[in-house]
mmCIF file of C-alpha atoms in Angstrom:
data_model
loop_
_atom_site.group_PDB
_atom_site.id
_atom_site.type_symbol
_atom_site.label_atom_id
_atom_site.label_comp_id
_atom_site.label_asym_id
_atom_site.label_seq_id
_atom_site.Cartn_x
_atom_site.Cartn_y
_atom_site.Cartn_z
ATOM 1 C CA UNK B 1 52.247 11.320 24.734
ATOM 2 C CA UNK B 2 49.031 12.807 26.037
ATOM 3 C CA UNK B 3 46.034 13.766 23.924
ATOM 4 C CA UNK B 4 43.330 16.187 24.964
ATOM 5 C CA UNK B 5 40.155 16.219 22.899
ATOM 6 C CA UNK B 6 37.704 19.087 23.172
ATOM 7 C CA UNK B 7 35.060 21.009 21.279
ATOM 8 C CA UNK B 8 32.099 18.724 21.710
ATOM 9 C CA UNK B 9 28.694 19.900 22.793
ATOM 10 C CA UNK B 10 25.019 20.034 21.983
ATOM 11 C CA UNK B 11 24.262 21.147 18.442
ATOM 12 C CA UNK B 12 21.311 21.032 16.109
ATOM 13 C CA UNK B 13 20.939 19.071 12.907
ATOM 14 C CA UNK B 14 22.676 20.876 10.091
ATOM 15 C CA UNK B 15 25.081 22.796 12.322
ATOM 16 C CA UNK B 16 28.863 22.725 12.123
ATOM 17 C CA UNK B 17 31.270 21.832 14.891
ATOM 18 C CA UNK B 18 35.041 21.647 15.149
ATOM 19 C CA UNK B 19 36.726 19.224 17.487
ATOM 20 C CA UNK B 20 40.312 19.729 18.604
ATOM 21 C CA UNK B 21 42.911 17.254 19.741
ATOM 22 C CA UNK B 22 45.953 18.803 21.397
ATOM 23 C CA UNK B 23 48.995 16.581 21.741
ATOM 24 C CA UNK B 24 51.634 17.020 24.401
ATOM 25 C CA UNK B 25 54.868 15.168 24.905
ATOM 26 C CA UNK B 26 55.554 14.750 21.215
ATOM 27 C CA UNK B 27 55.156 16.741 18.048
ATOM 28 C CA UNK B 28 52.267 15.775 15.789
ATOM 29 C CA UNK B 29 54.809 15.905 12.969
ATOM 30 C CA UNK B 30 55.973 12.568 14.328
ATOM 31 C CA UNK B 31 52.520 11.177 15.070
ATOM 32 C CA UNK B 32 49.751 9.883 12.864
ATOM 33 C CA UNK B 33 46.477 10.906 14.469
ATOM 34 C CA UNK B 34 43.081 9.357 14.063
ATOM 35 C CA UNK B 35 39.561 10.202 15.145
ATOM 36 C CA UNK B 36 37.134 7.526 16.283
ATOM 37 C CA UNK B 37 33.627 7.709 17.662
ATOM 38 C CA UNK B 38 31.517 5.610 19.957
ATOM 39 C CA UNK B 39 27.776 5.871 19.681
ATOM 40 C CA UNK B 40 25.373 4.314 22.193
ATOM 41 C CA UNK B 41 24.923 0.623 21.496
ATOM 42 C CA UNK B 42 27.663 0.581 18.871
ATOM 43 C CA UNK B 43 31.313 -0.241 18.643
ATOM 44 C CA UNK B 44 34.021 2.378 18.366
ATOM 45 C CA UNK B 45 34.347 3.226 14.700
ATOM 46 C CA UNK B 46 36.951 4.961 12.612
ATOM 47 C CA UNK B 47 36.124 8.495 11.474
ATOM 48 C CA UNK B 48 39.219 10.134 10.018
ATOM 49 C CA UNK B 49 42.991 10.254 10.199
ATOM 50 C CA UNK B 50 45.957 12.341 9.175
ATOM 51 C CA UNK B 51 49.354 10.860 8.594
ATOM 52 C CA UNK B 52 52.380 12.076 10.574
ATOM 53 C CA UNK B 53 53.850 14.053 7.662
ATOM 54 C CA UNK B 54 50.539 15.681 6.805
ATOM 55 C CA UNK B 55 50.680 14.301 3.291
ATOM 56 C CA UNK B 56 47.640 12.124 3.627
ATOM 57 C CA UNK B 57 44.247 12.716 5.143
ATOM 58 C CA UNK B 58 41.577 10.060 5.257
ATOM 59 C CA UNK B 59 37.869 10.290 6.019
ATOM 60 C CA UNK B 60 35.708 7.215 6.177
ATOM 61 C CA UNK B 61 33.535 6.895 3.087
ATOM 62 C CA UNK B 62 30.207 7.500 4.819
ATOM 63 C CA UNK B 63 31.408 10.873 6.144
ATOM 64 C CA UNK B 64 33.255 12.181 3.109
ATOM 65 C CA UNK B 65 31.959 15.541 2.023
ATOM 66 C CA UNK B 66 30.879 16.465 5.549
ATOM 67 C CA UNK B 67 33.896 15.822 7.795
ATOM 68 C CA UNK B 68 37.379 17.202 7.301
ATOM 69 C CA UNK B 69 40.543 16.391 9.220
ATOM 70 C CA UNK B 70 43.392 18.879 9.404
ATOM 71 C CA UNK B 71 46.178 19.933 11.693
ATOM 72 C CA UNK B 72 48.206 22.889 12.918
ATOM 73 C CA UNK B 73 51.782 21.967 13.749
ATOM 74 C CA UNK B 74 52.395 25.277 15.536
ATOM 75 C CA UNK B 75 49.770 24.540 18.169
ATOM 76 C CA UNK B 76 50.343 20.768 17.926
ATOM 77 C CA UNK B 77 46.635 20.293 17.300
ATOM 78 C CA UNK B 78 44.623 18.052 15.010
ATOM 79 C CA UNK B 79 41.112 19.151 14.104
ATOM 80 C CA UNK B 80 37.967 17.391 13.009
ATOM 81 C CA UNK B 81 35.606 19.743 11.216
ATOM 82 C CA UNK B 82 32.071 18.385 11.267
ATOM 83 C CA UNK B 83 29.655 19.996 8.842
ATOM 84 C CA UNK B 84 25.917 19.503 8.323
ATOM 85 C CA UNK B 85 25.764 17.247 11.342
ATOM 86 C CA UNK B 86 23.059 14.611 11.601
ATOM 87 C CA UNK B 87 21.403 12.808 14.480
ATOM 88 C CA UNK B 88 23.533 9.753 13.792
ATOM 89 C CA UNK B 89 26.691 11.770 14.446
ATOM 90 C CA UNK B 90 25.820 11.736 18.137
ATOM 91 C CA UNK B 91 28.696 9.959 19.866
ATOM 92 C CA UNK B 92 31.735 10.345 22.034
ATOM 93 C CA UNK B 93 34.608 11.338 19.772
ATOM 94 C CA UNK B 94 38.127 10.197 20.579
ATOM 95 C CA UNK B 95 41.450 11.141 19.110
ATOM 96 C CA UNK B 96 44.268 8.638 19.054
ATOM 97 C CA UNK B 97 47.861 8.640 17.892
ATOM 98 C CA UNK B 98 50.579 6.303 16.758
ATOM 99 C CA UNK B 99 54.202 6.763 15.689
ATOM 100 C CA UNK B 100 55.027 6.651 11.979
ATOM 101 C CA UNK B 101 54.612 3.141 10.639
ATOM 102 C CA UNK B 102 54.976 1.840 7.071
ATOM 103 C CA UNK B 103 51.747 -0.101 7.454
ATOM 104 C CA UNK B 104 49.682 2.991 8.310
ATOM 105 C CA UNK B 105 48.182 3.258 4.839
ATOM 106 C CA UNK B 106 46.700 -0.196 5.287
ATOM 107 C CA UNK B 107 45.791 -0.103 8.957
ATOM 108 C CA UNK B 108 44.732 3.453 9.809
ATOM 109 C CA UNK B 109 41.158 2.393 10.567
ATOM 110 C CA UNK B 110 42.166 -0.212 13.150
ATOM 111 C CA UNK B 111 41.850 1.133 16.677
ATOM 112 C CA UNK B 112 44.293 -1.499 17.925
ATOM 113 C CA UNK B 113 47.126 0.128 15.962
ATOM 114 C CA UNK B 114 46.926 3.360 17.964
ATOM 115 C CA UNK B 115 49.187 3.631 20.985
ATOM 116 C CA UNK B 116 47.793 6.736 22.648
ATOM 117 C CA UNK B 117 44.205 7.809 23.288
ATOM 118 C CA UNK B 118 42.533 10.961 24.489
ATOM 119 C CA UNK B 119 39.643 11.006 26.930
ATOM 120 C CA UNK B 120 36.878 11.704 24.421
ATOM 121 C CA UNK B 121 34.492 14.575 23.870
ATOM 122 C CA UNK B 122 30.721 14.184 23.664
ATOM 123 C CA UNK B 123 28.863 15.407 20.598
ATOM 124 C CA UNK B 124 25.088 15.405 20.800
ATOM 125 C CA UNK B 125 23.025 16.338 17.768
ATOM 126 C CA UNK B 126 19.467 17.361 18.424
ATOM 127 C CA UNK B 127 16.783 17.693 15.813
#
């Protein structure tokens, strides 16, 4: 499985941005996909995830109401819609994937549970 993240760039505070994560080698219908971010001086943190069957989407509490995770099975792509971005959203955003696991509902935020990682896309928010 290979993941290709894209869509990052330089945006201004309050703008919207949509990141894409295209999977190859396996259908996203058989992959749970998560988004993580790494800001300067911080550890990689969980942002959002969508379960392999599409039935469940999760956004970390601090980003609820601004970030939305979705997917398109036709293009095998998972999206992260970022709305009303803030300076603190500046980070490298990574998508990651794992096969269906019963424990996903309790472990989706753990980066160690993801088997495949994309290369990351830089998002810089300027005020």
